[in-house]
Every structure is written in C-alpha cells, then in structure tokens.
Short mmCIF file of C-alpha atoms (C1' of nucleotides) in Angstrom, two decimals:
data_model
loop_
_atom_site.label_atom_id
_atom_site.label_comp_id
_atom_site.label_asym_id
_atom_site.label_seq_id
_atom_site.Cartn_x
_atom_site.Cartn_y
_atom_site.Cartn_z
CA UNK A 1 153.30 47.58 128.42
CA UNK A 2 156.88 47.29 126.47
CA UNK A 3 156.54 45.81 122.87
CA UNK A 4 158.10 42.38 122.78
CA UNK A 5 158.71 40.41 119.53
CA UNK A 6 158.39 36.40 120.81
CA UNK A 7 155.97 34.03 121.83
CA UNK A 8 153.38 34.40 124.36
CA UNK A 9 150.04 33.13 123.07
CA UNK A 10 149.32 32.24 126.70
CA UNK A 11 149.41 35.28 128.36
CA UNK A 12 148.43 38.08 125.27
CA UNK A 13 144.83 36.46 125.05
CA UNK A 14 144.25 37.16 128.91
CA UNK A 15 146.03 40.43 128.69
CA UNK A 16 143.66 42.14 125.73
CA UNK A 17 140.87 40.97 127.72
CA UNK A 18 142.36 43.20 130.84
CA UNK A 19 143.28 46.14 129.04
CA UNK A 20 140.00 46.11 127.32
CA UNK A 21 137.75 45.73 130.07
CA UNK A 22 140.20 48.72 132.17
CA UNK A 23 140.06 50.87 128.88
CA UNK A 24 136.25 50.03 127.85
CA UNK A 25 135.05 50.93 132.16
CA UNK A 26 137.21 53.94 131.61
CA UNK A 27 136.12 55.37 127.69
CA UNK A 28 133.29 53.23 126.92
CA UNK A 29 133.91 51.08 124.47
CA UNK A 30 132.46 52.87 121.21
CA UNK A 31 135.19 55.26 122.39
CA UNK A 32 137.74 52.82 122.30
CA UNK A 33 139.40 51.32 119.63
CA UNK A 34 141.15 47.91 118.58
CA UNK A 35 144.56 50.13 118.25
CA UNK A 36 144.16 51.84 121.71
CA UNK A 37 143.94 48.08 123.16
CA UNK A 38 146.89 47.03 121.08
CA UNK A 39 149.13 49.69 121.85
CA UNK A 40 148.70 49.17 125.88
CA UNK A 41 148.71 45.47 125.78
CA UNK A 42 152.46 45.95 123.73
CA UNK A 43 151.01 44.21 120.20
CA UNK A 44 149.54 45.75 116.71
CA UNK A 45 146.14 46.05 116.13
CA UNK A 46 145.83 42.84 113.71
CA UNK A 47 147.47 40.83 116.72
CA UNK A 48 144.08 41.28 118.43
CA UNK A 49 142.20 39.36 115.94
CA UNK A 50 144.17 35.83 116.75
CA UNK A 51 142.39 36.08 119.96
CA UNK A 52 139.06 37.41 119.10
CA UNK A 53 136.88 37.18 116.59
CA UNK A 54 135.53 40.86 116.47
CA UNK A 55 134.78 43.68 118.37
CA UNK A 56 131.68 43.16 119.00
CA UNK A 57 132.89 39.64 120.61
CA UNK A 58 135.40 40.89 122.92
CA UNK A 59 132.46 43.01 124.84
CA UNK A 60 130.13 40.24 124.68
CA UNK A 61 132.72 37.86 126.39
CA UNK A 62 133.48 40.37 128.74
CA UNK A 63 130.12 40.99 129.78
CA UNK A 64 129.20 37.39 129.65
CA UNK A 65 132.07 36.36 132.20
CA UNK A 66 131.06 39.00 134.63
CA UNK A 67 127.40 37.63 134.54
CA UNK A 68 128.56 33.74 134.91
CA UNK A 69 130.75 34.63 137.33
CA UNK A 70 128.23 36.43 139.17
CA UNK A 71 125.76 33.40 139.02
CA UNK A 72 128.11 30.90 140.36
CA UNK A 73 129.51 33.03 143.33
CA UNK A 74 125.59 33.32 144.30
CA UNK A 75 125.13 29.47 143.67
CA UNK A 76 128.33 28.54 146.00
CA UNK A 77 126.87 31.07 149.00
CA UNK A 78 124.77 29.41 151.23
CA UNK A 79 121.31 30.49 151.74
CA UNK A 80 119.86 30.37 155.28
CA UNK A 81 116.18 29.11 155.24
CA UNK A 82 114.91 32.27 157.42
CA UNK A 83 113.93 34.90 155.04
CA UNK A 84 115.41 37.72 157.06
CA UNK A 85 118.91 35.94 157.18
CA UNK A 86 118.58 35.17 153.91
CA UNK A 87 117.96 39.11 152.47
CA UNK A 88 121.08 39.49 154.40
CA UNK A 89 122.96 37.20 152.89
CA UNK A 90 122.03 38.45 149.20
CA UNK A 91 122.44 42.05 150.34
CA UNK A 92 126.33 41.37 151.82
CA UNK A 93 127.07 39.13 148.37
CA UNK A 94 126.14 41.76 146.64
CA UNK A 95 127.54 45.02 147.74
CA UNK A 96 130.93 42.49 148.52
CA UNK A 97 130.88 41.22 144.98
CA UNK A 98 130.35 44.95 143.63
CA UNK A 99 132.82 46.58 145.64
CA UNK A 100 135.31 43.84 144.08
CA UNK A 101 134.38 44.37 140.40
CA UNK A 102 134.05 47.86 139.88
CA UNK A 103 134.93 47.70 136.02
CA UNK A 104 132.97 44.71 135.37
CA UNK A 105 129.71 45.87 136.59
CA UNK A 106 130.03 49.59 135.15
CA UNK A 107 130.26 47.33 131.92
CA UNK A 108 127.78 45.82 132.53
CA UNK A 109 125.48 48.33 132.80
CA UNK A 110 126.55 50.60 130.52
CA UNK A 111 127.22 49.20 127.22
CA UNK A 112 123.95 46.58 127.04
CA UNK A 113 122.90 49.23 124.23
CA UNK A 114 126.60 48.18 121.99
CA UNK A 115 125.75 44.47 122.23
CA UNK A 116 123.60 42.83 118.96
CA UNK A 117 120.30 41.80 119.33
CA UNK A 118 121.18 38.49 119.88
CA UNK A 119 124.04 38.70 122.07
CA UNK A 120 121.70 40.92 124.13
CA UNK A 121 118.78 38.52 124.51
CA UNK A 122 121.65 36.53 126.26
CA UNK A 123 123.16 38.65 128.67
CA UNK A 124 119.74 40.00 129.87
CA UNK A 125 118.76 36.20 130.61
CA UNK A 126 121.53 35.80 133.16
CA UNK A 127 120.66 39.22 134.51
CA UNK A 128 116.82 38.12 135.11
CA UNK A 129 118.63 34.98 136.66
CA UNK A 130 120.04 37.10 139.15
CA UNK A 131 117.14 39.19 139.82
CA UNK A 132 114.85 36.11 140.37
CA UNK A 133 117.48 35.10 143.00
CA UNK A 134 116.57 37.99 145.07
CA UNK A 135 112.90 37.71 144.16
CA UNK A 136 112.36 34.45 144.99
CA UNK A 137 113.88 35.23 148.99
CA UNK A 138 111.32 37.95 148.61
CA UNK A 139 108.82 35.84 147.87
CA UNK A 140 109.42 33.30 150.25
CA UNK A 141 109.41 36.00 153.00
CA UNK A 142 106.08 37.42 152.09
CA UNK A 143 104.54 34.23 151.71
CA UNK A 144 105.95 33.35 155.54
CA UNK A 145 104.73 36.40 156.56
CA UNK A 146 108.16 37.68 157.56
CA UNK A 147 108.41 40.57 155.20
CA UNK A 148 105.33 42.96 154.19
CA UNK A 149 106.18 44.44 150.30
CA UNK A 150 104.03 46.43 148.91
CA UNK A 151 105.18 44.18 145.34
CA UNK A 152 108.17 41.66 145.19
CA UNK A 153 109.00 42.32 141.68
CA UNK A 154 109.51 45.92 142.01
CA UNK A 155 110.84 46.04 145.33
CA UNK A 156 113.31 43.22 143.83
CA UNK A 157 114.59 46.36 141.22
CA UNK A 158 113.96 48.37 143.81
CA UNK A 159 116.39 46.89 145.95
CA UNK A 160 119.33 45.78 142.97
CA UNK A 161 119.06 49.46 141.69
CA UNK A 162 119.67 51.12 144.96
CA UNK A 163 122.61 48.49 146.16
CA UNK A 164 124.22 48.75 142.64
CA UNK A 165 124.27 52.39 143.25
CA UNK A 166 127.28 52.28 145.83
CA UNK A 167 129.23 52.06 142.23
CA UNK A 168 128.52 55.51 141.83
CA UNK A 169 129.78 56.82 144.36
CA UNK A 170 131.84 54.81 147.13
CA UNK A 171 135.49 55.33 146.88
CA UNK A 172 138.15 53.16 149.38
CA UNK A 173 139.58 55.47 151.62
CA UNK A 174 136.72 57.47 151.48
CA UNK A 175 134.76 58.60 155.11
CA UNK A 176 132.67 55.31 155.18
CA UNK A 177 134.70 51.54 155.06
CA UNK A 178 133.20 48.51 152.97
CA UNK A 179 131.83 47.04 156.24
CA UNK A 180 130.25 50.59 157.36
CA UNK A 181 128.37 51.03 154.21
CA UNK A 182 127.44 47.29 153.93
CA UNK A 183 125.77 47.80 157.61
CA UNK A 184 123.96 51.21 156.64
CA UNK A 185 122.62 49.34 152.99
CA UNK A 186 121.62 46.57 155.27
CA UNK A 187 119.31 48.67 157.68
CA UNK A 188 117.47 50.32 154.92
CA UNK A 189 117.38 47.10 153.16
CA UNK A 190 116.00 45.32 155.94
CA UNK A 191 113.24 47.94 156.75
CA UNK A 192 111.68 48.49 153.51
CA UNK A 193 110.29 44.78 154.23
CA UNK A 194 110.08 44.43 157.32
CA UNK A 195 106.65 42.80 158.80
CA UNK A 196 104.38 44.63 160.53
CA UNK B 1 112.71 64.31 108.00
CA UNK B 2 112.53 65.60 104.08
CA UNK B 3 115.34 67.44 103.55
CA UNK B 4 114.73 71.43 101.99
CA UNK B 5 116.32 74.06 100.70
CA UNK B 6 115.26 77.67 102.28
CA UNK B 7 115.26 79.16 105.67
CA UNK B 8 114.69 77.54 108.62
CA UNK B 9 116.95 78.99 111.19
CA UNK B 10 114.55 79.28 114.06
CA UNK B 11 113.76 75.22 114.36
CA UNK B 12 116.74 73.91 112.94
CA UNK B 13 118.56 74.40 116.12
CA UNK B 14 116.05 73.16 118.17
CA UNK B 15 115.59 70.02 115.71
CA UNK B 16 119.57 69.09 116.15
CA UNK B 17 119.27 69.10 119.91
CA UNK B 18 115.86 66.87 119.45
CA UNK B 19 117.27 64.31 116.98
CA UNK B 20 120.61 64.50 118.75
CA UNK B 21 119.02 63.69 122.33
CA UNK B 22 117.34 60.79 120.63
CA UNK B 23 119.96 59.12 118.65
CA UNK B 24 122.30 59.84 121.54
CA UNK B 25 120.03 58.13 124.31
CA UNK B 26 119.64 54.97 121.74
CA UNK B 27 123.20 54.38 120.63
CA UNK B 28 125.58 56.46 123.00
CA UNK B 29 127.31 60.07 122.52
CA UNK B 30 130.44 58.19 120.59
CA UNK B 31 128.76 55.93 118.45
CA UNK B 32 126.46 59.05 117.19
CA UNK B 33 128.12 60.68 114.21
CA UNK B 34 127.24 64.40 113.38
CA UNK B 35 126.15 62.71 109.79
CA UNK B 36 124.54 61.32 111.23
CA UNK B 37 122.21 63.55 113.71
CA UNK B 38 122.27 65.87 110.24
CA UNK B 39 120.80 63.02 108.22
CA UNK B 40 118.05 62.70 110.49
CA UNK B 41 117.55 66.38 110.57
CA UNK B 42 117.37 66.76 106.76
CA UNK B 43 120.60 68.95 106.77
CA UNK B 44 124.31 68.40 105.50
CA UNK B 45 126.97 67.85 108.48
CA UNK B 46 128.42 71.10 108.17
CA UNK B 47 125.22 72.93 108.63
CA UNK B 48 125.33 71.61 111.96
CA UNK B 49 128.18 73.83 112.84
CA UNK B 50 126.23 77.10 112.16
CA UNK B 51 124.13 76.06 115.52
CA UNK B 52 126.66 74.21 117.98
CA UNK B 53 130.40 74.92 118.04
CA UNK B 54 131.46 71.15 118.52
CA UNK B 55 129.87 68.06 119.39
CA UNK B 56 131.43 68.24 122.87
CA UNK B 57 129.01 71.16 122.94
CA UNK B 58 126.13 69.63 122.16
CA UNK B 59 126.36 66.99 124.37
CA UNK B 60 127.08 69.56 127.36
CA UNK B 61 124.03 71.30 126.36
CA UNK B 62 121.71 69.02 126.38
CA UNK B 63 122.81 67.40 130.04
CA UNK B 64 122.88 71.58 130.93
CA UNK B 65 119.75 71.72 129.92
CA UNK B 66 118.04 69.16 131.09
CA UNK B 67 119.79 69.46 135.04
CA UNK B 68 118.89 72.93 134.53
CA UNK B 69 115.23 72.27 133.56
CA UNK B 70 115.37 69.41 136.63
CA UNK B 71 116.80 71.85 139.32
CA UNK B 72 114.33 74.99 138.48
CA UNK B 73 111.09 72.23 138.29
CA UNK B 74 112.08 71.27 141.87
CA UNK B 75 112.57 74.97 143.01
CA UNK B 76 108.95 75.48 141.56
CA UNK B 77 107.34 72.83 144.25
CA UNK B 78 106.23 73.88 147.51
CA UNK B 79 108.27 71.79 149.98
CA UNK B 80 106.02 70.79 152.69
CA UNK B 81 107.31 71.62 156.29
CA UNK B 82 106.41 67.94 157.97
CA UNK B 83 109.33 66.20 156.94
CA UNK B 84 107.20 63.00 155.69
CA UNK B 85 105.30 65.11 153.38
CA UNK B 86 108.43 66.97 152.36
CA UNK B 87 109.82 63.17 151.18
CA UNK B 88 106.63 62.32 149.78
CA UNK B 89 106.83 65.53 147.52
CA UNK B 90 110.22 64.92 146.55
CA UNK B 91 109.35 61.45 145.97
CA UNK B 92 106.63 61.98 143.65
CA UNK B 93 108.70 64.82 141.85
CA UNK B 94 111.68 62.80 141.43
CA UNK B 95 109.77 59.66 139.67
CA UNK B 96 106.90 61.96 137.59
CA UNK B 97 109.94 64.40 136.41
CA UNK B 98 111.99 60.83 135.40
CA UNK B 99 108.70 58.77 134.00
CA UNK B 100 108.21 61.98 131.84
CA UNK B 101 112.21 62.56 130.37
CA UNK B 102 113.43 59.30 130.36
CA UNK B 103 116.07 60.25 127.36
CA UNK B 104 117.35 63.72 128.93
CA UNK B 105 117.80 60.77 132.41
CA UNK B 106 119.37 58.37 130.58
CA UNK B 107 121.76 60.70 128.62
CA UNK B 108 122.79 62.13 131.82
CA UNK B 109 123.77 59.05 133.67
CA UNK B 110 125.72 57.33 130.78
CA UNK B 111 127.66 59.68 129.14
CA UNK B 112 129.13 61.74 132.11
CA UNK B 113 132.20 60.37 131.09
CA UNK B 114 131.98 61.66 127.56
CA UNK B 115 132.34 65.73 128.89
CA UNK B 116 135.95 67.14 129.24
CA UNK B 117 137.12 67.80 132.86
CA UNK B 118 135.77 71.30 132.66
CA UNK B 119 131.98 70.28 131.51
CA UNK B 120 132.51 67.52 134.10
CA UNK B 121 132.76 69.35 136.80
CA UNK B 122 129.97 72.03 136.02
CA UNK B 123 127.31 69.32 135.70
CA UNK B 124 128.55 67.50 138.23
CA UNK B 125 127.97 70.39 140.57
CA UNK B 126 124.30 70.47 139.39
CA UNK B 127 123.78 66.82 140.44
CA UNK B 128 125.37 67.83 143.95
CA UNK B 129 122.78 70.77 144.39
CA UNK B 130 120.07 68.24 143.35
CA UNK B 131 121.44 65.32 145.63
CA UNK B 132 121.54 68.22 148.40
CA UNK B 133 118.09 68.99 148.32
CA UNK B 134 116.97 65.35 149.36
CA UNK B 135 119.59 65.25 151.83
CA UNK B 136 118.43 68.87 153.55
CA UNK B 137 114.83 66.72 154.06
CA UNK B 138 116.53 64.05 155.77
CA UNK B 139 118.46 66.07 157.60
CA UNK B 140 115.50 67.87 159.00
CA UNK B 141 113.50 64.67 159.66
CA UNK B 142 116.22 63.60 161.60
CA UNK B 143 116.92 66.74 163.72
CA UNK B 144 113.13 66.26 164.34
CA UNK B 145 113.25 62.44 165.00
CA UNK B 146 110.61 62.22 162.52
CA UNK B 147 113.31 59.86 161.01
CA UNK B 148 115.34 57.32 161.87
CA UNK B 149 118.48 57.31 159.54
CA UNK B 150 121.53 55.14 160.04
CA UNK B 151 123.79 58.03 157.61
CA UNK B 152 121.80 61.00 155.62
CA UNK B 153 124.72 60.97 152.82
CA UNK B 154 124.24 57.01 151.91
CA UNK B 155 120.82 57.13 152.32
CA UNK B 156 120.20 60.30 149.83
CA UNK B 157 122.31 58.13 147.69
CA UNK B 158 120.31 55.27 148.13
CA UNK B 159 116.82 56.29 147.53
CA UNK B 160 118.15 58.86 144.49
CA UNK B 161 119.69 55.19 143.12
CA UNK B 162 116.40 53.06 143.97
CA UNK B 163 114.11 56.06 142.59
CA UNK B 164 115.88 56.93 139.04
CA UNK B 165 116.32 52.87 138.66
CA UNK B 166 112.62 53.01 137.54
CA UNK B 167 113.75 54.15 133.95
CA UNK B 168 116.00 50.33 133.15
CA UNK B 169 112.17 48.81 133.82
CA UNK B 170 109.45 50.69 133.39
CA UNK B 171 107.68 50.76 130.25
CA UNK B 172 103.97 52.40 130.20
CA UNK B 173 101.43 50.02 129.63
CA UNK B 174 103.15 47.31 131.54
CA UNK B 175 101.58 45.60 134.50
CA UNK B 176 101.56 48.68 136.44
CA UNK B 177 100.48 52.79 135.66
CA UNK B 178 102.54 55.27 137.09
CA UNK B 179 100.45 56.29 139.68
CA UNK B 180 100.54 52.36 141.34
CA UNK B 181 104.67 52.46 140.86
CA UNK B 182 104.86 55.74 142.71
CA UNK B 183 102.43 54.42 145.36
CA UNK B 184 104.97 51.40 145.87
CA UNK B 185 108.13 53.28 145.93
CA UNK B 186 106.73 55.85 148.17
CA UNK B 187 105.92 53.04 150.75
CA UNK B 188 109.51 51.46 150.03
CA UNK B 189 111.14 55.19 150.93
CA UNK B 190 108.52 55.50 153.48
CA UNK B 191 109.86 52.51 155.35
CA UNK B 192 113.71 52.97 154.98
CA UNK B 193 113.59 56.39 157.23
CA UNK B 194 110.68 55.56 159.42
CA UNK B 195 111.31 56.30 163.07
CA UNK B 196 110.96 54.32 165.66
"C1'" DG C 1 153.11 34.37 117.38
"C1'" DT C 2 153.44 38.68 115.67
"C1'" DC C 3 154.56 41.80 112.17
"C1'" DT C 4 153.82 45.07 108.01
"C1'" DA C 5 150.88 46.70 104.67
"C1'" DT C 6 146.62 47.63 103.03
"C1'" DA C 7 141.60 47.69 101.83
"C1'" DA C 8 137.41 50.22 102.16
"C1'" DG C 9 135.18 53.41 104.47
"C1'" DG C 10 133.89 56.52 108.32
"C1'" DT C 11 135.20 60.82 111.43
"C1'" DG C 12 135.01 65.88 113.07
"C1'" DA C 13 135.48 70.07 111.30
"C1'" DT C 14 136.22 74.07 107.88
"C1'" DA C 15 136.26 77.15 103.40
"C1'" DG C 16 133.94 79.11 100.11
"C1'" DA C 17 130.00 78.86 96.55
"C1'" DC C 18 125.25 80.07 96.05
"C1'" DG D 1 120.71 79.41 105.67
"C1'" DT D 2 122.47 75.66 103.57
"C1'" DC D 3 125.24 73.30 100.28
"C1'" DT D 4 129.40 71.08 98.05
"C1'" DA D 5 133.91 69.80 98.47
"C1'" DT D 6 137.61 68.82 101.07
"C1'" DC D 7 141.36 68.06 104.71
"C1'" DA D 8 143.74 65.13 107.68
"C1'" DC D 9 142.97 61.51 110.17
"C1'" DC D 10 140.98 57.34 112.34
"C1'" DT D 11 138.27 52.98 112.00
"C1'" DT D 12 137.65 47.61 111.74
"C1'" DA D 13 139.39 43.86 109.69
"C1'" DT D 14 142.31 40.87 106.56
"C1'" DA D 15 146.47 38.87 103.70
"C1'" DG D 16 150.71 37.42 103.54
"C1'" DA D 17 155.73 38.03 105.11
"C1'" DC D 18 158.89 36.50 108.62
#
DNA sequence: GTCTATAAGGTGATAGAC
DNA sequence: GTCTATCACCTTATAGAC
C-alpha cells in the first residue's frame, strides 16, 4: 500500500496482477483504471506498463491463468472409472475449486465481452476444455447405462451453470458450511442422471 | 438512426432506453458512453438529459423495468395446485420469459454491481420476491412429500442458476428449438426434487 | 526500477441559443 | 425539442529524467 521509491521488480509485477484482479472482481474492469491499480499497488500509473503490455493484456493474462490453472488441477485429480464416482469427483473439484477462487471465476465470467476477438477465441477454447471434461463422464455413464440424460451436452451446461451458481450467493459463515452445500449440490447433481 | 431536427418527444425516450439496453448488454454499463447511446439514437448527448436524470438512472430503469415486467408476467400465470405442475409452470415461465429477453437477463445479472447501494438494494429485493416464489413451490411439494429436497433455499438457487444459464448457450436455430430445450430442462428439474 | 511530465482524446453533465 | 459550446476532469499510453 505505502509508496516506496527502490527496487522491487520482483514483487511489483505479481502485486499489479493482485490488485487488479481484487479491483477488476470488485468494479469490473471497464470501471477500473490503470491509475486506480497504481495508486493501491504504491506505484504511478506509467510504472504499470514495465510489467504489462496494455490493458487489454493484463485481463487476458488474468483470465488465462485462472483457466490453465483450472485445467491442470482437473488433470492432477484422479478420475475413478465408475461413472457415478466419477460425477462426484468433478462435482466436489468443482464447487472446492470455486469456493477457493471467488475473484477469478467472477472474472471469468463477467468480462469475456472486454476481451478482443482474438484473445476471446482463446479463453473460450480452454472453457470448452473444461466442459468436455464433464461431458465426456457424462457420456461414458450413459453409454454404461449408469446415468439416463435426457442430452449430455445440455445437461453438461446444465450442470456447470447451476454449480457455478454457489458464486452468487454462498458466503463463509453463512447458515450452510462448504462441506454442507457440497453434499446438497451433490444430491441434486446425482439425481438429475440417475438410471432408471 | 438518421439524425432530425423537429419534435419527437414521445419516442425519443423510449428509443434511449432501446439503444441503451442494447449497447449496454453488448459492451457493459461502463464501457457505454452517453455519446454514445445518443449517436445511435440520432440525438446530441445533452438531449439525453431532457429524458433521464443521469446515467445511473438509466441503468436502474431499465433493470426496474424489466424485474418489474418479470415479477407482474409471473403474477399473471395460474399456479397449478399439484406441486409438479406448479414446477412445471414455473419452469416453462422462467425459460420462455428468458429465451424471449435475453438483453433485459443479461443486463440484470452483470451489471448489479454498477447501481449505487440504494438502487442495489431495491432491485435486489425484486430478485428475492422472484427467488421466493420458486421456493414457496418447493416448500409446498415438500410439506406434501410430493418432493424430496435435501434444502429448499440451495435448491431454488440451484435450478434458478441451471435455468437462466440457458442464455451463455442458446442461440435459436442451433441444434435444438426451444420447445426440445424446455422439454430437457424440465426432466433435469423434474429429477432433482423427485420423491422417493 | 520508478518517477515526472505530457500527448491526444474521451467522460458526464450543464447553460443558453434557436 | 434539440442543438452548440463548454466545463472540469479522467483516460490510456509514452518519453525521457534520475
């Protein structure tokens, strides 16, 4: 926060990435500005500029960190062969992961519209990545006969959109803990494919 | 679009809210300059001010509006007693009123943290009266034991989530009408509160 | 490694002419 | 009913001093 004159080229970069993704979650970032960064991380606005290139950068490698981070926590979980145990395992890695990264995923989903064209097409590949994680364990479970979905593409969006949705509004400290409302998501999770 | 001199006080009004609602959904509340919305409109910026007393305003109107227009739409429908048919018809409400407004939706989800404190609150209360009505259904269904529902709260939440998610995917004339989506999700919501 | 200073232009909003 | 002109300020981004 307090203004220091010196060297610190290896904590400032980290730092404008912080206070950018706290003040972006918070304002949304056309709301924000390459002062209002500045000014909390202690440095003037044309300090910013060693570290990024533009703008328009800083949210894309924001958003693109989340997204690769989220892929390679999924890759490192291990994925049971039974369907069943497997939806669970996608459905506790998610809400956990979520619950973790409240900022990052509000980002995520709310400023796709402020990225270019191009830097768009990008982030929307990793998020199809993700989605055919959970499709594919849909899939597999239909094909096995284990779950019964009426369509595994839309009950994969079907089932991202309504887990994502904790963001809105679960609060720690709140009447339900982490491990309640993973059990409760779980449930309906669990019956909206179950077999017949 | 072609910008006149003369009269036009009874559908300029209505043409700023249109264009703003438009330009608004596309690019977000702060990246949407009032020369902008007036551009579009055919008027000069200041004109705009003879119709809405800030631009705070005219975002607060339109998410007024279109809660308003949601809340007294839902009033309108006859809410069956049989608690399955009563989630069916809220069901099928919820995803014809979204497939039909997706702007008005979208506006209201993303820029909820664009309104002061004060316009905050009042729309938030709308979304609370809305969210209420689902839950009163489960409720009921569960009094009755037509339902089975781990927690009425998370699972409003949860099918309110999984239903207005339709609007980041659906496009018409993709793979599937209307009528086969609502089908699908119907049997999704079905499932998550079906009794034993 | 960070600063100051600045370029070039956009912002919300208002006063007064027509 | 709308325009022109304007105020006071904020914006992203860069050049060059230290």
């Amino acid at each position: 926060m307090a203004r220091k004159s010196g060297s610190h080229s290896e904590i400032t970069g980290p730092r404008i990435r912080s206070v950018a993704q706290s003040l972006i979650a918070r304002h949304g970032f056309a709301a924000v500005s390459m002062r209002q960064i500045a000014a909390e991380v202690g440095v003037r606005a044309g300090t910013i500029y060693l570290y990024v290139a533009d703008k328009q950068a800083l949210l894309y490698e924001l958003m693109e960190t989340h997204l690769d981070t989220l892929l390679a926590a999924w890759e490192a979980v291990p994925v049971p062969e039974d369907p069943t145990e497997a939806l669970h395992a996608f459905t506790s890695f998610h809400l956990r992961f979520h619950f973790e990264r409240p900022e990052e995923v509000f980002i995520a989903y709310m400023e796709l519209r402020n990225l270019t064209p191009e830097n768009f097409a990008k982030i929307e590949a990793r998020r199809r990545a993700y989605e055919a994680a959970l499709e594919a364990i849909l899939a597999r479970g239909a094909a096995s006969s284990a779950f019964d979905l009426p369509d595994p593409r839309v009950t994969t969006m079907a089932i991202i959109a309504m887990l994502t949705g904790v963001g809105t509004w679960y609060r720690d400290g709140g009447r339900l803990s982490r491990g309640e409302v993973e059990a409760i998501y779980w449930r309906l999770v669990r019956r909206m494919v179950q077999g017949a």
